[in-house]
Short mmCIF file of N, CA and C and ligand atoms in Angstrom, two decimals:
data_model
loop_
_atom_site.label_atom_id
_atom_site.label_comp_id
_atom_site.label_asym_id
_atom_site.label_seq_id
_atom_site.Cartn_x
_atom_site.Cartn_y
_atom_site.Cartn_z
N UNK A 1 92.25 84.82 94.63
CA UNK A 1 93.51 84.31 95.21
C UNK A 1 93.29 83.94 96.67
N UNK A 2 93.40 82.61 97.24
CA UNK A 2 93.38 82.78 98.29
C UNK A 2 95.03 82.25 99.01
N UNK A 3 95.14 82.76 100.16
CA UNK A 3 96.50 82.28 101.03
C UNK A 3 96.59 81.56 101.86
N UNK A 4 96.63 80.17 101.40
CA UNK A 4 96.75 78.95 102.06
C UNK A 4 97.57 78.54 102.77
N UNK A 5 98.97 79.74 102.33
CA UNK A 5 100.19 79.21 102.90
C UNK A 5 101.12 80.52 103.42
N UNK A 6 101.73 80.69 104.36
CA UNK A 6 102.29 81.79 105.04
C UNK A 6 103.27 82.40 104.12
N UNK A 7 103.39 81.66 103.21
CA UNK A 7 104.70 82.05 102.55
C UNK A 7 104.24 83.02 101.30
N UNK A 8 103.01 82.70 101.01
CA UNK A 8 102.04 83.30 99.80
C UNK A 8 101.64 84.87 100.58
N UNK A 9 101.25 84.29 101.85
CA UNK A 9 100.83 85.73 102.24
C UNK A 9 101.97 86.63 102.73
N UNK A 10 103.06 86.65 102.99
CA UNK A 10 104.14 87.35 103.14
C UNK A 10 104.86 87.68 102.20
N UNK A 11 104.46 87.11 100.64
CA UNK A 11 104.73 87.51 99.37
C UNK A 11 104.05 89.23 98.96
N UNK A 12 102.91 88.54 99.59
CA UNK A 12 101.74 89.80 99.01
C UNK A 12 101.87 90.77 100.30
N UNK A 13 102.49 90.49 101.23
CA UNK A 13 102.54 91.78 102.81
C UNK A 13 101.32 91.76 102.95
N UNK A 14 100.76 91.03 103.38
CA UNK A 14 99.84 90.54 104.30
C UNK A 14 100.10 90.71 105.73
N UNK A 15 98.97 91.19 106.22
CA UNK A 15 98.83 90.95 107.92
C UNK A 15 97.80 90.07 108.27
N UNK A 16 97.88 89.62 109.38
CA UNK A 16 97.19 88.75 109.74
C UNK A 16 96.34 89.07 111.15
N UNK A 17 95.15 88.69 111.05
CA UNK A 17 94.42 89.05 112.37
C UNK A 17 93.82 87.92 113.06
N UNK A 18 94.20 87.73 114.44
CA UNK A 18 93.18 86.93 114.90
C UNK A 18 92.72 87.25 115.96
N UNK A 19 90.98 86.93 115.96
CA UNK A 19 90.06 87.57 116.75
C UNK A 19 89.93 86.36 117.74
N UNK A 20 89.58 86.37 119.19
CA UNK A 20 89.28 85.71 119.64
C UNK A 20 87.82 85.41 119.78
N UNK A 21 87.14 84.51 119.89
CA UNK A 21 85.70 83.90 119.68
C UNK A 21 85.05 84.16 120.49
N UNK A 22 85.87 84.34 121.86
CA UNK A 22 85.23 84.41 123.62
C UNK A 22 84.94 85.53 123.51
N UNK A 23 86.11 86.63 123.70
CA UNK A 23 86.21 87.67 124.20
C UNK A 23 86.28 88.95 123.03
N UNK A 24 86.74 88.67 122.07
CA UNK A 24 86.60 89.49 120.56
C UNK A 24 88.01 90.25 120.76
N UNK A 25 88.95 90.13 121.65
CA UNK A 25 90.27 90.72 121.56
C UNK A 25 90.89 90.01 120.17
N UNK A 26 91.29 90.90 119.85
CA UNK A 26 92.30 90.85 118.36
C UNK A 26 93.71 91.20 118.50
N UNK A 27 94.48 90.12 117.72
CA UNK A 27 95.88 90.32 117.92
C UNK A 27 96.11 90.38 116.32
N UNK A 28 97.11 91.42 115.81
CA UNK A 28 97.46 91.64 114.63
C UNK A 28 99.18 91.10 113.98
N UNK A 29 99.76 89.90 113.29
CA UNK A 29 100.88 90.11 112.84
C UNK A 29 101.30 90.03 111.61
N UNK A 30 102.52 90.43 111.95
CA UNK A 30 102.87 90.70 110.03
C UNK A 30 102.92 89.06 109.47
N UNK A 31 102.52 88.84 108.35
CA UNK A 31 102.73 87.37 107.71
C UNK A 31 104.47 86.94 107.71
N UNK A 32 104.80 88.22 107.34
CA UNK A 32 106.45 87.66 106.87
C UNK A 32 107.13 87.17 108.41
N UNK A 33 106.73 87.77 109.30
CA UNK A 33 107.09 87.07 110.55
C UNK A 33 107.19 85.71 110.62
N UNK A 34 105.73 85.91 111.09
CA UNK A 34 105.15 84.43 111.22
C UNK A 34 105.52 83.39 110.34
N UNK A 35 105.92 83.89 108.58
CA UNK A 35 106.38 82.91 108.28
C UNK A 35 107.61 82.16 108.24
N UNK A 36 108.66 83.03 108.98
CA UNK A 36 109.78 82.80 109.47
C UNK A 36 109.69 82.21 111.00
N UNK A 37 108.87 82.17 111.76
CA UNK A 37 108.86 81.30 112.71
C UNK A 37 108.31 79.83 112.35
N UNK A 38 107.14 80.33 112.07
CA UNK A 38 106.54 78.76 111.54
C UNK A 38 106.74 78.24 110.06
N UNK A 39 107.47 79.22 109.37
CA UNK A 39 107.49 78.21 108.01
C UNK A 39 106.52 78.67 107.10
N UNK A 40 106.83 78.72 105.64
CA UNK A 40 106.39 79.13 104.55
C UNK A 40 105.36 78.77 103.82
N UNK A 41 105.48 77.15 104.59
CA UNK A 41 104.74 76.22 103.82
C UNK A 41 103.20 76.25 104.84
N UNK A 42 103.56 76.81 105.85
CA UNK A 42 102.62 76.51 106.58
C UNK A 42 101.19 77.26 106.73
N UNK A 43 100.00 76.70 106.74
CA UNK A 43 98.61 76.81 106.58
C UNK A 43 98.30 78.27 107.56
N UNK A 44 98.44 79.67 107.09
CA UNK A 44 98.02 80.25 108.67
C UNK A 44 96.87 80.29 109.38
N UNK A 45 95.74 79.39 108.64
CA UNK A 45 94.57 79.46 109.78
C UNK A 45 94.65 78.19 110.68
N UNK A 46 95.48 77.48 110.60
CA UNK A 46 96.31 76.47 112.07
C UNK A 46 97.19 76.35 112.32
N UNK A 47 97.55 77.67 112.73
CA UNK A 47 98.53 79.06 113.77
C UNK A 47 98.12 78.55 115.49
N UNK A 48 98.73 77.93 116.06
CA UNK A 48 97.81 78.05 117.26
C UNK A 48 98.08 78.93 118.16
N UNK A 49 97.29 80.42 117.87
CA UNK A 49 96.95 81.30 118.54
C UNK A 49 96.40 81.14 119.58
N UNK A 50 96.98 81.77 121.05
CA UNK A 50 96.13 81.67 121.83
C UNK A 50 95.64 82.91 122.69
N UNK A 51 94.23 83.39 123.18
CA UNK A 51 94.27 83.97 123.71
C UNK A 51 94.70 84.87 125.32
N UNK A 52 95.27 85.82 125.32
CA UNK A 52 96.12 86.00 126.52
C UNK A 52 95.25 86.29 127.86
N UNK A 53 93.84 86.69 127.08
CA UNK A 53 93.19 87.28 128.07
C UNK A 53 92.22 86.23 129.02
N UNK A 54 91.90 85.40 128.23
CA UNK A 54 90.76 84.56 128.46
C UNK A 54 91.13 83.05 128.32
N UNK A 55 92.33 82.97 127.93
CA UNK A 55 93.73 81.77 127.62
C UNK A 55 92.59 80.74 126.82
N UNK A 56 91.73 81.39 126.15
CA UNK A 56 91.03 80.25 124.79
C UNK A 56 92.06 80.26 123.70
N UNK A 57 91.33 79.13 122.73
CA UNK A 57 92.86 78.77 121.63
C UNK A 57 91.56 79.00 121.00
N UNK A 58 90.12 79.19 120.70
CA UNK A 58 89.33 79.78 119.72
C UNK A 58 89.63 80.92 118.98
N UNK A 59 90.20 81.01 117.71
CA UNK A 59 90.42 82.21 117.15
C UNK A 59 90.37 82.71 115.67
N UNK A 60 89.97 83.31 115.48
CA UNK A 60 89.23 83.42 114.36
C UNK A 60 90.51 84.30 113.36
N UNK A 61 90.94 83.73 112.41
CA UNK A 61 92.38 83.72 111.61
C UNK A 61 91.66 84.50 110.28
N UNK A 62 92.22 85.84 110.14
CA UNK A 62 91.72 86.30 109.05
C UNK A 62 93.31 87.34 108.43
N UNK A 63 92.97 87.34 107.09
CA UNK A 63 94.09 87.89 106.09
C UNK A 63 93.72 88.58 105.87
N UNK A 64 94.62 90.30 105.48
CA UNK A 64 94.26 91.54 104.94
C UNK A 64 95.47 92.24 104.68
N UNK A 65 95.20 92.88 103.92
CA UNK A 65 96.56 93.45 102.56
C UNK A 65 96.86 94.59 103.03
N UNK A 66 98.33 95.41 102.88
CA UNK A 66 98.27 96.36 103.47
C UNK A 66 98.46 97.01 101.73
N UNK A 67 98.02 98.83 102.33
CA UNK A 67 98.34 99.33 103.60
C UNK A 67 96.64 99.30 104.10
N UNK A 68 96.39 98.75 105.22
CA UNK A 68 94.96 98.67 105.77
C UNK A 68 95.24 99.80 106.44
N UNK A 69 93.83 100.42 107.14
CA UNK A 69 93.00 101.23 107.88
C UNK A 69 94.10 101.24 109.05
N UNK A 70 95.43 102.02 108.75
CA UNK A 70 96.04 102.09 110.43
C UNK A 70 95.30 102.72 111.33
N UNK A 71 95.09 102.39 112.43
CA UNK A 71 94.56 103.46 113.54
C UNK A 71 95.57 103.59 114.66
N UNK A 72 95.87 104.71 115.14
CA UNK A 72 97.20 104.78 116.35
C UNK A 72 96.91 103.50 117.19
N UNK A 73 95.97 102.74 117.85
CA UNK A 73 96.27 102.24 118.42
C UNK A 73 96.04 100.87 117.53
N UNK A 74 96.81 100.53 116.52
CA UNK A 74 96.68 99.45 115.85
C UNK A 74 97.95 98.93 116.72
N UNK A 75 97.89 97.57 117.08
CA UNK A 75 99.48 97.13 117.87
C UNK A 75 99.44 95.72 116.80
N UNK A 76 100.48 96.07 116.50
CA UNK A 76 100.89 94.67 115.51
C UNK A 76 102.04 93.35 116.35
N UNK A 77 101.85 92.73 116.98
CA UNK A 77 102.34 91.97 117.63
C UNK A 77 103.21 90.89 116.79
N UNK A 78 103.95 90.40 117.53
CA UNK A 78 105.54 90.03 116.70
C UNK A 78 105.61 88.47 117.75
N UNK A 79 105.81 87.89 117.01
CA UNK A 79 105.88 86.41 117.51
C UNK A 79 107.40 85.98 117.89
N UNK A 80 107.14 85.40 119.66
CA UNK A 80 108.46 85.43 120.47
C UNK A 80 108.79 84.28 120.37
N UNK A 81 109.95 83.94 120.02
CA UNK A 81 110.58 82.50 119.91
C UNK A 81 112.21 82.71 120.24
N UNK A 82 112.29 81.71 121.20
CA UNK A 82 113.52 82.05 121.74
C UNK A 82 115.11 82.41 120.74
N UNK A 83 114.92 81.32 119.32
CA UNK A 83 116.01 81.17 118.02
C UNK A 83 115.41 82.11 117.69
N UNK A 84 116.83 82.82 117.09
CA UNK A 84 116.53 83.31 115.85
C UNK A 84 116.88 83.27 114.38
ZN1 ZN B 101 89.72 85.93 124.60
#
Protein backbone atom coordinates (compact mmCIF):
# COMPACT_ATOMS: atom_id res chain seq x y z
CA UNK A 1 0.00 0.00 0.00
CA UNK A 2 1.50 3.04 -0.62
CA UNK A 3 0.10 6.84 0.44
CA UNK A 4 0.10 8.99 -2.31
CA UNK A 5 -2.44 11.09 -0.97
CA UNK A 6 -2.96 12.84 2.53
CA UNK A 7 -6.25 11.74 2.71
CA UNK A 8 -5.20 7.87 2.46
CA UNK A 9 -2.73 8.49 5.07
CA UNK A 10 -5.00 10.08 7.65
CA UNK A 11 -7.35 7.17 6.93
CA UNK A 12 -4.74 4.75 8.21
CA UNK A 13 -3.37 7.53 11.27
CA UNK A 14 -0.42 8.02 9.84
CA UNK A 15 2.28 10.43 10.95
CA UNK A 16 4.40 12.01 8.99
CA UNK A 17 8.12 12.88 9.28
CA UNK A 18 10.25 15.18 7.69
CA UNK A 19 13.92 15.12 8.00
CA UNK A 20 15.86 17.84 6.85
CA UNK A 21 18.81 16.97 4.28
CA UNK A 22 21.21 19.83 5.70
CA UNK A 23 20.95 19.57 9.14
CA UNK A 24 18.97 16.08 9.94
CA UNK A 25 16.41 18.06 12.28
CA UNK A 26 13.08 16.25 12.04
CA UNK A 27 9.72 17.63 12.34
CA UNK A 28 6.85 15.13 13.07
CA UNK A 29 2.87 15.69 12.02
CA UNK A 30 -0.19 14.02 12.31
CA UNK A 31 -1.51 13.24 8.56
CA UNK A 32 -5.12 14.06 9.53
CA UNK A 33 -3.91 17.58 10.14
CA UNK A 34 -2.14 18.24 7.39
CA UNK A 35 -4.79 16.89 5.49
CA UNK A 36 -7.16 19.40 6.56
CA UNK A 37 -4.89 22.21 5.81
CA UNK A 38 -3.70 21.15 2.55
CA UNK A 39 -6.31 18.84 1.32
CA UNK A 40 -6.99 15.17 0.97
CA UNK A 41 -6.19 14.90 -2.35
CA UNK A 42 -2.96 16.15 -1.87
CA UNK A 43 0.53 14.31 -2.60
CA UNK A 44 2.38 14.54 1.01
CA UNK A 45 5.84 14.24 -0.29
CA UNK A 46 5.21 17.96 -2.01
CA UNK A 47 4.35 19.40 1.42
CA UNK A 48 6.62 22.33 1.25
CA UNK A 49 8.29 21.85 4.39
CA UNK A 50 10.65 24.08 5.43
CA UNK A 51 13.40 24.00 7.60
CA UNK A 52 13.37 26.39 10.71
CA UNK A 53 16.78 25.94 11.58
CA UNK A 54 18.83 26.18 8.55
CA UNK A 55 15.60 27.77 6.48
CA UNK A 56 16.40 24.81 3.62
CA UNK A 57 13.12 23.53 1.85
CA UNK A 58 15.32 20.05 1.38
CA UNK A 59 13.33 17.54 3.22
CA UNK A 60 13.08 14.28 3.28
CA UNK A 61 9.03 13.27 3.61
CA UNK A 62 8.56 9.94 5.15
CA UNK A 63 5.20 7.96 6.42
CA UNK A 64 4.82 5.77 9.54
CA UNK A 65 1.82 4.12 11.26
CA UNK A 66 1.06 4.57 14.63
CA UNK A 67 1.33 3.65 17.45
CA UNK A 68 5.27 4.20 16.57
CA UNK A 69 8.23 4.17 19.03
CA UNK A 70 6.94 7.29 21.28
CA UNK A 71 9.88 8.73 23.02
CA UNK A 72 9.11 11.73 25.68
CA UNK A 73 10.70 13.94 23.64
CA UNK A 74 8.83 12.99 20.45
CA UNK A 75 7.20 16.71 19.55
CA UNK A 76 4.59 16.26 16.98
CA UNK A 77 4.14 19.61 15.42
CA UNK A 78 0.74 20.93 14.17
CA UNK A 79 0.51 23.04 11.11
CA UNK A 80 -0.34 26.97 11.65
CA UNK A 81 -2.71 28.48 9.31
CA UNK A 82 -4.39 31.42 10.14
CA UNK A 83 -8.46 29.76 8.93
CA UNK A 84 -9.79 27.42 10.46
ZN1 LIG B 1 17.95 22.05 8.52
Amino acid sequence: MTFDTLGKAALHQMLLTATCRRCGRQAKFVAEDLARVYGSSRNPHTLPFKCTTCDAKDCEVRLMGLPFDRKPDTIIWRPTKGRR
